[in-house]
mmCIF file of C-alpha atoms in Angstrom:
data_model
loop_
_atom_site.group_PDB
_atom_site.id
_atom_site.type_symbol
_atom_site.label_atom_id
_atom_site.label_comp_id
_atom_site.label_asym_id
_atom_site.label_seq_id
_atom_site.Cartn_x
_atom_site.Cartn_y
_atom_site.Cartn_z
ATOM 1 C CA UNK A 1 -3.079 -27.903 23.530
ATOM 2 C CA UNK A 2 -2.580 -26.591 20.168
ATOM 3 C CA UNK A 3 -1.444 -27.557 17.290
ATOM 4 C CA UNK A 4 1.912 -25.452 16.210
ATOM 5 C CA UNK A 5 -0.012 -24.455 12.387
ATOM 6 C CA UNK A 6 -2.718 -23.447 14.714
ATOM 7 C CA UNK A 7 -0.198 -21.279 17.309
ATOM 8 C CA UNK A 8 1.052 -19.403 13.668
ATOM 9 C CA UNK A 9 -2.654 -18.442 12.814
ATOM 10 C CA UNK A 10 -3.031 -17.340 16.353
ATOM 11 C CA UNK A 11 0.021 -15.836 16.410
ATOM 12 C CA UNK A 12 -0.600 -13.858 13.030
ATOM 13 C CA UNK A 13 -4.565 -12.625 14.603
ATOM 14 C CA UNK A 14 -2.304 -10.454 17.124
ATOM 15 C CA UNK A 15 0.072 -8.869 14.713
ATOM 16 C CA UNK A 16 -2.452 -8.536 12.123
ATOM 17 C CA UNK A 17 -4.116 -5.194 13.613
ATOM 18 C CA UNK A 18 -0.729 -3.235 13.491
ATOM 19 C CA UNK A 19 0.435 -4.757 9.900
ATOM 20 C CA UNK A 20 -2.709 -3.102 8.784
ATOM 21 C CA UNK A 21 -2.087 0.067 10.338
ATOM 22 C CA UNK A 22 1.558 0.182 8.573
ATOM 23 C CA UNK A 23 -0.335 -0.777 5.221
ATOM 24 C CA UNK A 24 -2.744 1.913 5.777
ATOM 25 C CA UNK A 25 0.122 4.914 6.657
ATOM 26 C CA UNK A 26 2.465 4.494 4.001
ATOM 27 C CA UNK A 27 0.074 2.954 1.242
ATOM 28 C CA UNK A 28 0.607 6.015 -0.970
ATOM 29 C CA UNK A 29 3.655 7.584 0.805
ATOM 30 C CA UNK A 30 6.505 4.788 1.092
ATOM 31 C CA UNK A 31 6.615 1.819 -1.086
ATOM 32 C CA UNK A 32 9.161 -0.368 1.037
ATOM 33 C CA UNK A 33 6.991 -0.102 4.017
ATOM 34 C CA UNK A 34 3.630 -1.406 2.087
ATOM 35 C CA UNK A 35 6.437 -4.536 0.941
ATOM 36 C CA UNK A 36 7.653 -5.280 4.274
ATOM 37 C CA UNK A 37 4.081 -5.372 5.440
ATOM 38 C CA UNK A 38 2.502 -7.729 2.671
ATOM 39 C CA UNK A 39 6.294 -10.174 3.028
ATOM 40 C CA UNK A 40 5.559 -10.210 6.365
ATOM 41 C CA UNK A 41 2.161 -11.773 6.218
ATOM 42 C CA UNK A 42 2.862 -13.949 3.550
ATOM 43 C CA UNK A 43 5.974 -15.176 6.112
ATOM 44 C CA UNK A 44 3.020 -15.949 8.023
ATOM 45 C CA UNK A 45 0.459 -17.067 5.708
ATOM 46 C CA UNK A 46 0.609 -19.073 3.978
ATOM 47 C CA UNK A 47 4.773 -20.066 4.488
ATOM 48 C CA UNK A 48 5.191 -21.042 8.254
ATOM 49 C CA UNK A 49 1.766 -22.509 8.425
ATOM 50 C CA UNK A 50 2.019 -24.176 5.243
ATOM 51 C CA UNK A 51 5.951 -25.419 6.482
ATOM 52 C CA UNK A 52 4.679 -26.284 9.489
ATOM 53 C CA UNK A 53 1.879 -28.585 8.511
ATOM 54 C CA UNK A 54 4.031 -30.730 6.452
ATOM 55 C CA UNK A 55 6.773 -31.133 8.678
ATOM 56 C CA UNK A 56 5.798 -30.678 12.285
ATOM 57 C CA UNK A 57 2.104 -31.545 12.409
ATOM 58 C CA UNK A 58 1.657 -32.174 16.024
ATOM 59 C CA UNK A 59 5.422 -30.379 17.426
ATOM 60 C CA UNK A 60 8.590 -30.032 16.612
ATOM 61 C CA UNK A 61 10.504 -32.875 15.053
ATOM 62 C CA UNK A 62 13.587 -34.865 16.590
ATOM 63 C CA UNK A 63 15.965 -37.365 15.629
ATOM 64 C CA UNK A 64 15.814 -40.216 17.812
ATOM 65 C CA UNK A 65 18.852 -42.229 16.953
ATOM 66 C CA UNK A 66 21.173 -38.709 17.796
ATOM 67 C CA UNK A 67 24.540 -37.990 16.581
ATOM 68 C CA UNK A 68 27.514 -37.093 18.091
ATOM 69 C CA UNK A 69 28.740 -33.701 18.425
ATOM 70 C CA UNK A 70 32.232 -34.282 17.066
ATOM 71 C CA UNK A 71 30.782 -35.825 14.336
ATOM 72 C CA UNK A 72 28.607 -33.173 13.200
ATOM 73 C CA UNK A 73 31.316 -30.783 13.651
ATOM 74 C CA UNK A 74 34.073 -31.931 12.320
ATOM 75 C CA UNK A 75 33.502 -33.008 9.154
ATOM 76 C CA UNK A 76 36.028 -35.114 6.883
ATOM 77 C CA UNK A 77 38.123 -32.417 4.337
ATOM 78 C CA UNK A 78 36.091 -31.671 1.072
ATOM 79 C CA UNK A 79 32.644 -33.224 2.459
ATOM 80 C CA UNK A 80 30.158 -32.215 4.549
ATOM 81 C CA UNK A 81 28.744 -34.020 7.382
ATOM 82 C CA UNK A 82 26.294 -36.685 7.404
ATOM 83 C CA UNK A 83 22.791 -37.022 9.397
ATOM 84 C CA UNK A 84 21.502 -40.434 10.337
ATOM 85 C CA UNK A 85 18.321 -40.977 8.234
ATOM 86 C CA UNK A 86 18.913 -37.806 6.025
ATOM 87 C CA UNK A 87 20.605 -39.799 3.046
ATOM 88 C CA UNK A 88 23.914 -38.702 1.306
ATOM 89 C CA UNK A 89 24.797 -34.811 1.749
ATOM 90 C CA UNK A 90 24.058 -32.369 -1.322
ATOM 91 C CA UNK A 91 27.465 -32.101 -3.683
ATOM 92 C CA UNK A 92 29.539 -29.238 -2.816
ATOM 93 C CA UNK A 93 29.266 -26.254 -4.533
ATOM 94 C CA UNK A 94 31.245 -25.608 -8.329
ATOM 95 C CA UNK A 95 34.277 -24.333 -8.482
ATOM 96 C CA UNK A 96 34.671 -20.475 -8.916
ATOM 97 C CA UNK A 97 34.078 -18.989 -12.566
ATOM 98 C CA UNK A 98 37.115 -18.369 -15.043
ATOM 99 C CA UNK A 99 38.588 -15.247 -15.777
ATOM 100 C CA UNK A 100 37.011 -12.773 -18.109
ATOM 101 C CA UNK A 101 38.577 -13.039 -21.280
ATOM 102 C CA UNK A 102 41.661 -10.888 -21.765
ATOM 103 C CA UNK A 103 41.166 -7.556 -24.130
ATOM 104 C CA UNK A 104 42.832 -7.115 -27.283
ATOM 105 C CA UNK A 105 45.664 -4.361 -26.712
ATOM 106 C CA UNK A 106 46.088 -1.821 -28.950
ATOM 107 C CA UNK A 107 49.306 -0.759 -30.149
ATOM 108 C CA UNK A 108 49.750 2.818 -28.800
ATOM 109 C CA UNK A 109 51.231 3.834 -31.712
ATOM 110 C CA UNK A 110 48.825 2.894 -34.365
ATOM 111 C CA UNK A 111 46.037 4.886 -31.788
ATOM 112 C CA UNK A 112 48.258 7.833 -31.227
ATOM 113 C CA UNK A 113 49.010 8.371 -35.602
ATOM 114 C CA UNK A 114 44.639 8.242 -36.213
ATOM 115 C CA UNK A 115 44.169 10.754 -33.161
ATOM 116 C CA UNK A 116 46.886 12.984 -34.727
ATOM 117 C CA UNK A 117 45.649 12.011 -38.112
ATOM 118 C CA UNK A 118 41.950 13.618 -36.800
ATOM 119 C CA UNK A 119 43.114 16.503 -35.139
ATOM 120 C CA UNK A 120 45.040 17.689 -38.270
ATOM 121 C CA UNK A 121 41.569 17.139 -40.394
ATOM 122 C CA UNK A 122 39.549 19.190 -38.007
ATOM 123 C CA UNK A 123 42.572 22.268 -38.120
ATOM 124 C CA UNK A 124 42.602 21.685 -41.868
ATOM 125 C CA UNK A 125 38.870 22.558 -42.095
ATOM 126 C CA UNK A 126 39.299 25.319 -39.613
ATOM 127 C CA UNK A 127 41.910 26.884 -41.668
ATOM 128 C CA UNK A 128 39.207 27.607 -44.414
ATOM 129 C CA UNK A 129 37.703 30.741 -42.784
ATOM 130 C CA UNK A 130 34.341 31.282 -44.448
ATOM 131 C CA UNK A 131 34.406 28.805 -46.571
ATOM 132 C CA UNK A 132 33.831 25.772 -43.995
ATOM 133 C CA UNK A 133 29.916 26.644 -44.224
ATOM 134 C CA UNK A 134 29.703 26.174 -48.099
ATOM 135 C CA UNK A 135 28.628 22.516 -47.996
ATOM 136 C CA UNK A 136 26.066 24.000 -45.719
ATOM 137 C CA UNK A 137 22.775 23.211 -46.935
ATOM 138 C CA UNK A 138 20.567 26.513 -46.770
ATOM 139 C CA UNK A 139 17.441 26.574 -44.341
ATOM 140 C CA UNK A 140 14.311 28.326 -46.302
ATOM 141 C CA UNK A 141 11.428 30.106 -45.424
ATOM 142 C CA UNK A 142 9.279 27.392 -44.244
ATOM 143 C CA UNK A 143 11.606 25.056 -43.221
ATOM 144 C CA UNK A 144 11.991 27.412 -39.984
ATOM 145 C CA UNK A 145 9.917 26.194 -36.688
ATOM 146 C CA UNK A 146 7.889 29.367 -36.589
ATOM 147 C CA UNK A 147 7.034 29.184 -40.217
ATOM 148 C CA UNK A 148 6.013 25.204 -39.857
ATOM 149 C CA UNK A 149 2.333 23.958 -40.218
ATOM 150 C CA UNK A 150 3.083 20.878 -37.488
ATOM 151 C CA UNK A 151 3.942 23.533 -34.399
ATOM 152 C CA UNK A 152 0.820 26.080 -35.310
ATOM 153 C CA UNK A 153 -0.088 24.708 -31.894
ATOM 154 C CA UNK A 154 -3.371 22.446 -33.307
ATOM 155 C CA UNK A 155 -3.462 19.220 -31.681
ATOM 156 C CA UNK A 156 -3.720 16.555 -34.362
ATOM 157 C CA UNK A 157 -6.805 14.230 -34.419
ATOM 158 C CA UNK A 158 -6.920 11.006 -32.724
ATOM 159 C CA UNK A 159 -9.418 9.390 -34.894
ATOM 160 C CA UNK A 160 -8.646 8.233 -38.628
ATOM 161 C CA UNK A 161 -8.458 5.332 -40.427
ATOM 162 C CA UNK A 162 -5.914 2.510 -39.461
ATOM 163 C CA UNK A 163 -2.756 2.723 -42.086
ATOM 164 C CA UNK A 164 -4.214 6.287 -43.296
ATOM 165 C CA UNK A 165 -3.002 9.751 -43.472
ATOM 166 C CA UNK A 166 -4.787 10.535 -40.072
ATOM 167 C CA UNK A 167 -3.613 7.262 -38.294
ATOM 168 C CA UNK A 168 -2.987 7.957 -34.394
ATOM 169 C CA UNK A 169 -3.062 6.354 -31.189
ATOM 170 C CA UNK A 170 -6.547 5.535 -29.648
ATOM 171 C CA UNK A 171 -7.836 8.797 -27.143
ATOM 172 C CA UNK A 172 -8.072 5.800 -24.547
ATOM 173 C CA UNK A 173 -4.520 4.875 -24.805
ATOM 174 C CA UNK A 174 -3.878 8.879 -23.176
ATOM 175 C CA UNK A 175 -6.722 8.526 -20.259
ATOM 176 C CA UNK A 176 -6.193 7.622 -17.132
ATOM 177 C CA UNK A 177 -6.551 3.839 -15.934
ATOM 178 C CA UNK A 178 -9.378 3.205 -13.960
ATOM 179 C CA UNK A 179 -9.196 0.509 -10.854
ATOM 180 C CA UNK A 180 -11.353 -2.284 -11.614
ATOM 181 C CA UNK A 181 -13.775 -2.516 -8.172
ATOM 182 C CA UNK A 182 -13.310 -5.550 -5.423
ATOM 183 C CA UNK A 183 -15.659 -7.038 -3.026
ATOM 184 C CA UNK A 184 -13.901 -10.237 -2.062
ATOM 185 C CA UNK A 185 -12.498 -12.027 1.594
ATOM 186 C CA UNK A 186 -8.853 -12.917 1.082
ATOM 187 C CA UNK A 187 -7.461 -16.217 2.627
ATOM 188 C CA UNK A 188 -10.410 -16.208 5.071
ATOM 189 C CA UNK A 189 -9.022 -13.415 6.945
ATOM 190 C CA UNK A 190 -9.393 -10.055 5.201
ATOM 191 C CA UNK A 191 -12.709 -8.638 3.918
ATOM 192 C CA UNK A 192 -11.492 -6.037 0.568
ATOM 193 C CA UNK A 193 -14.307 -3.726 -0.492
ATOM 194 C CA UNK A 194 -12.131 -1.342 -3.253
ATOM 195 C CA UNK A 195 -12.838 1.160 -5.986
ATOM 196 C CA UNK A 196 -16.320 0.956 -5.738
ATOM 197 C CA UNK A 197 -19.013 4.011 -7.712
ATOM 198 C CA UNK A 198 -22.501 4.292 -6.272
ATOM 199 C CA UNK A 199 -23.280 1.164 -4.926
ATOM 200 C CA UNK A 200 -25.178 1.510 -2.207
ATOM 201 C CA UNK A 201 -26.014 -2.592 -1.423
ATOM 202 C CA UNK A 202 -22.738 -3.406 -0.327
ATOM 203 C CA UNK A 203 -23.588 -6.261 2.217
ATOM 204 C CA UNK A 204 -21.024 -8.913 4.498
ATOM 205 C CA UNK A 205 -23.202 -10.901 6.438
ATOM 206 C CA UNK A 206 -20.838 -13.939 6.642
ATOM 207 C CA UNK A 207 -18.141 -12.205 9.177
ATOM 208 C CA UNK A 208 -16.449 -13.065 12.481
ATOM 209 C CA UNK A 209 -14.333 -11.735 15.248
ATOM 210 C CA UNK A 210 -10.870 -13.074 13.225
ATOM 211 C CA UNK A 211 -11.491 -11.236 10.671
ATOM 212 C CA UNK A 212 -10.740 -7.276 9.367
ATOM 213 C CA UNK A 213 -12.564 -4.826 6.959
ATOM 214 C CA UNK A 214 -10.766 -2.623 4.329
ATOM 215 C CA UNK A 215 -12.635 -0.296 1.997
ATOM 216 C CA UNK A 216 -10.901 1.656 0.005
ATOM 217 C CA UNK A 217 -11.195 4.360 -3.517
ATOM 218 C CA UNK A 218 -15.081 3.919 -2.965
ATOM 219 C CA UNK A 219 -17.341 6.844 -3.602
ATOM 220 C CA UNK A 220 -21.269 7.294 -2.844
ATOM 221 C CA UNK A 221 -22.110 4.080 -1.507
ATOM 222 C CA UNK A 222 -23.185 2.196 1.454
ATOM 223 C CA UNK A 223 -21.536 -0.680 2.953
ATOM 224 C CA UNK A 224 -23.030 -2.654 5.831
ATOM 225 C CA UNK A 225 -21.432 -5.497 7.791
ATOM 226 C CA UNK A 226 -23.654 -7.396 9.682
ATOM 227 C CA UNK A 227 -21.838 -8.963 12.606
ATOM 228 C CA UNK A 228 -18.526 -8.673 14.726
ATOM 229 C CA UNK A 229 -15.415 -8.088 13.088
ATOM 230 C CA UNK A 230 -11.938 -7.578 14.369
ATOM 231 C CA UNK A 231 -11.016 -3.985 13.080
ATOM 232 C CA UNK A 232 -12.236 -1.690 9.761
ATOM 233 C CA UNK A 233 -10.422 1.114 7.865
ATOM 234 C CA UNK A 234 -12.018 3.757 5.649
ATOM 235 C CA UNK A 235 -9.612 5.141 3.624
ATOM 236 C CA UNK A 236 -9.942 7.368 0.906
ATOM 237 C CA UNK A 237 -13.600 7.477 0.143
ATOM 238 C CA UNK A 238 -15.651 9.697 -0.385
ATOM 239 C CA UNK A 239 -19.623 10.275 0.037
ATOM 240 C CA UNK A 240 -19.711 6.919 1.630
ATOM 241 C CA UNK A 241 -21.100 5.273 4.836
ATOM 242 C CA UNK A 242 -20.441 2.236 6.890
ATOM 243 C CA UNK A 243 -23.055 0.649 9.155
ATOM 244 C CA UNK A 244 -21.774 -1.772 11.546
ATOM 245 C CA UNK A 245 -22.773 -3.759 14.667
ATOM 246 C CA UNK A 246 -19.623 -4.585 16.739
ATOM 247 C CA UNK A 247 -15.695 -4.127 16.292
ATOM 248 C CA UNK A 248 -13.289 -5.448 18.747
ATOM 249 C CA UNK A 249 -10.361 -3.540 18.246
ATOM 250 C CA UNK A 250 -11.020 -0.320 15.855
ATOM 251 C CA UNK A 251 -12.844 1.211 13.208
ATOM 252 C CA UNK A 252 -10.826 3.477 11.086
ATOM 253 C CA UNK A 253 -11.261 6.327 9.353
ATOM 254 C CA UNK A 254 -8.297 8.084 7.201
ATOM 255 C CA UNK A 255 -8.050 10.647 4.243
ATOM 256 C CA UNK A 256 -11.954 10.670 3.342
ATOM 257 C CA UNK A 257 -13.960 13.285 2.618
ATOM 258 C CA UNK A 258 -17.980 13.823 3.628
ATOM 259 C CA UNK A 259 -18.400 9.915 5.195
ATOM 260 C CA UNK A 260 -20.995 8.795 7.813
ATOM 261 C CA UNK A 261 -20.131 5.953 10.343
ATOM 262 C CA UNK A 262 -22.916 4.493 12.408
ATOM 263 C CA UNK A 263 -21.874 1.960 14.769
ATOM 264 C CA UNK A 264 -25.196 -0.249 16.059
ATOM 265 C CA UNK A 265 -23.399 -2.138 18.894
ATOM 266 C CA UNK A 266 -19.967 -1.449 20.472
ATOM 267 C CA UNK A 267 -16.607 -0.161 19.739
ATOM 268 C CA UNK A 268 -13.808 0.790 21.936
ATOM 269 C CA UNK A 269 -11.778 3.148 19.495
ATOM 270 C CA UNK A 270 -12.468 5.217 17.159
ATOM 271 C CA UNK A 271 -9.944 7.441 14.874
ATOM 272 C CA UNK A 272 -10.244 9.775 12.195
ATOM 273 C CA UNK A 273 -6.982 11.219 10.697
ATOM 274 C CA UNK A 274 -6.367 13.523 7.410
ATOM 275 C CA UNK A 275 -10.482 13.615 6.947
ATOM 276 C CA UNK A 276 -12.901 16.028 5.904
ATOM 277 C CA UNK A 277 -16.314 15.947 6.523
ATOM 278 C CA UNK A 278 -17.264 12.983 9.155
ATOM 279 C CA UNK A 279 -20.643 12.316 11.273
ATOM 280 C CA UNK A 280 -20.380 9.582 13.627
ATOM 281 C CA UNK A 281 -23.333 7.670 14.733
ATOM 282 C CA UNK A 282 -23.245 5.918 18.206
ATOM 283 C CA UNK A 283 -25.516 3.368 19.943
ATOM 284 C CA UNK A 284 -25.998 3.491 23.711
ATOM 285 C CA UNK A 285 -23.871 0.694 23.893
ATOM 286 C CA UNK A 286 -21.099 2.677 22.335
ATOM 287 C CA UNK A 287 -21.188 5.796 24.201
ATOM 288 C CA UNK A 288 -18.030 4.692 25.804
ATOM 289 C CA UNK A 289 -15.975 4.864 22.801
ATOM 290 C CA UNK A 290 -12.654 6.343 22.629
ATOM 291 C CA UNK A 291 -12.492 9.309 19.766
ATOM 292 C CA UNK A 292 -9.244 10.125 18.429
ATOM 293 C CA UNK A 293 -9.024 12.912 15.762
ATOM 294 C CA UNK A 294 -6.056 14.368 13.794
ATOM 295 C CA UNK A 295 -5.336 17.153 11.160
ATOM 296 C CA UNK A 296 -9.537 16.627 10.553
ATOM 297 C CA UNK A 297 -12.160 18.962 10.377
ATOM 298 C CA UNK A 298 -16.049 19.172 10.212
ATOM 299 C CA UNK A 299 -16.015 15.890 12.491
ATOM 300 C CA UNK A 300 -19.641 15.833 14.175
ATOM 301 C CA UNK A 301 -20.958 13.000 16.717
ATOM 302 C CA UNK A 302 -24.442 12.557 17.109
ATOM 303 C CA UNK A 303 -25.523 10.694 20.026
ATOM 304 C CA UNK A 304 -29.375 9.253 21.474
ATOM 305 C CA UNK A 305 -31.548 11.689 22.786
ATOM 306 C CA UNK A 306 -32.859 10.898 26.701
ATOM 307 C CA UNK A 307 -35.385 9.037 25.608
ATOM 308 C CA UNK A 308 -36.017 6.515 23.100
ATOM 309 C CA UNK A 309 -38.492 8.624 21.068
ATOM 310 C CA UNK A 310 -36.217 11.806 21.597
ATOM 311 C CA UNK A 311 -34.417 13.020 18.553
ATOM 312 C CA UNK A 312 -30.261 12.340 17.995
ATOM 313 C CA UNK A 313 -28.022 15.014 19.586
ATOM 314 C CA UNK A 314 -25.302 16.645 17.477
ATOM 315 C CA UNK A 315 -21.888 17.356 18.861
ATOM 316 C CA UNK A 316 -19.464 19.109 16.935
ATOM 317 C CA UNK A 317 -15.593 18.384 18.136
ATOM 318 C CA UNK A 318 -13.195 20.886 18.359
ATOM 319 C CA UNK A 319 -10.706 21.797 15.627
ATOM 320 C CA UNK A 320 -8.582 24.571 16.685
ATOM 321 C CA UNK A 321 -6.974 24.249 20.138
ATOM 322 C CA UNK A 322 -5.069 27.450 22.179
ATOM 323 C CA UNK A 323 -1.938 26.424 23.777
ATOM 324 C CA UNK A 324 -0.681 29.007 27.280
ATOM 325 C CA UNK A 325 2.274 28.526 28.760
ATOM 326 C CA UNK A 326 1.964 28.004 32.282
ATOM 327 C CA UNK A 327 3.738 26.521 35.427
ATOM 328 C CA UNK A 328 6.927 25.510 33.076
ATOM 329 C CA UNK A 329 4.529 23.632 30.547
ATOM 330 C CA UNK A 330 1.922 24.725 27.355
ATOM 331 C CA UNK A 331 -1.441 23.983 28.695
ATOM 332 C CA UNK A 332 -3.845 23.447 25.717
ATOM 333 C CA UNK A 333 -7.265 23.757 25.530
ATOM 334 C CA UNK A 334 -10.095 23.886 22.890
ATOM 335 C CA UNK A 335 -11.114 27.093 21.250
ATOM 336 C CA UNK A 336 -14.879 27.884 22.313
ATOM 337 C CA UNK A 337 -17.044 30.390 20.011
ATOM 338 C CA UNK A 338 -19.786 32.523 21.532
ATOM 339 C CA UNK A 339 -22.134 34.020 19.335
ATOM 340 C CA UNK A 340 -22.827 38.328 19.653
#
């Protein structure tokens, strides 16, 4: 039997896969969907498992001593009711706030005489004709935008002297923030390989089936993982390739561009969505591998020869696909090419 902190863990393994898959379709698309997903593992781990190792260790907990259901549900007016063994019940909530404060009226009459009193200024100045604009201040010659050294359309120096004439911001504080690169396991579950630039010894040797694999912003490098993991997702690399032995559920691969995926062992699924540019290395032992492909192109498998010494075979899958309308239903089929 296990122990309920052990049933959450268990219980998290299973959703895991899909709360991943939710991360990875709306991580740059829907904000409120990436929340719900991270809340809902945190729900998981660590609060119920944390909850439930300090207060129901080996199973739920029960009162022995009971209490009667009148009791509990029929409290005495202005208290609440009272558990054996659960001490003196919290005090009940303050009493609702005051008022706001009352506003100052104003006397309609004293409000009406300064709006008159305004109105009658404004007419008064109206009633000069040409000579409202003599308390205009007259614009020169180079006091017009065309005529002005600041809009010539030169863009002022960055650099200078701090306090100086030519003091401006720093040219970094204008360029764009780059992501500072990961390679880390989170809470024992979650391998994060992120934002990685031409590393090409990315190594996790220390893996097992429990656990998942997300790479993510890397670009020309290598990572290999070197044992069984539960599921890994590619997403948004480019020039990069993953070398793997065994996956239990599925190995991802989603808005890359010119990636290589060798799989050494087994792997029952494989997808690749919104990619461009993706060979796909199988084993013998992964010849049985489901392929899944969507709005992807350029997606070549290459496969062992008949023999051992024999050279890989390429296979191209299809990216256009003719639909005919036949029987009462489209019938759709890939397009085939034949040379002239």
């Amino acid at each position: 039997m296990s122990f309920p902190a052990t049933h959450v863990e268990e219980s998290w393994q299973a959703a895991e896969f899909y709360n991943n898959k939710v991360l990875v379709e709306y991580r740059n698309k829907d904000a409120n969907h990436v929340e719900w997903a991270k809340s809902m593992k945190e729900l998981y781990l660590p609060g119920l498992r944390d909850y439930v190792k300090s207060f129901h260790v080996t199973g739920p907990s029960w009162n022995p001593k009971g209490v009667r259901c009148s009791e509990f549900s029929t409290p005495t007016a202005g208290s609440a009711p009272k558990l054996p063994g659960k001490g003196a019940p919290p005090p009940p909530p303050p009493g609702p706030p005051p008022p706001p404060p009352q506003l100052t009226a104003v006397s309609s009459a004293s409000s009406s005489g300064s709006t008159r009193d305004g109105m009658n200024a404004v007419f008064k100045e109206i009633n000069k004709g040409e000579a409202i604009t003599s308390g205009l201040r007259k614009v020169t010659a180079d006091m017009k935008t065309k005529n002005r050294a600041d809009r010539m359309g030169v863009v002022p120096s960055t650099t200078g002297v701090k306090g100086g004439e030519g003091d401006h911001a720093p040219a970094s504080a204008t360029m764009k923030k780059v992501a500072q690169p990961k390679f880390e396991l989170q809470m024992e579950r979650k391998w994060i390989v992120e934002n990685q630039v031409g590393n090409r010894e990315l190594v996790i040797s220390k893996c097992n089936a429990w656990q998942s694999v997300y790479i993510f912003g890397c670009k020309d490098c290598v990572v290999q993982i070197q044992g069984k993991v539960n599921n890994i997702t590619l997403d948004k690399c480019q020039k990069t390739g993953v070398v793997f032995k065994d996956v239990v559920s599925a190995f991802e691969v989603v808005n890359c561009t010119s990636v290589e995926v060798q799989c050494q062992g087994t792997a029952p699924s494989i997808s690749v969505d919104n990619t461009t540019g993706c060979h796909i290395y199988l084993s013998k032992s992964s010849l049985g591998a489901c392929i899944t492909t969507a709005k992807s192109s350029e997606v070549n498998v290459l496969v062992p020869g008949e023999t051992e010494d024999a050279d890989l075979v390429e296979h191209a899958l299809a990216e256009q696909f003719l639909s005919v309308f036949k029987d009462g239903s489209f019938v759709t089929t890939p397009v085939s090419h034949s040379g002239g």
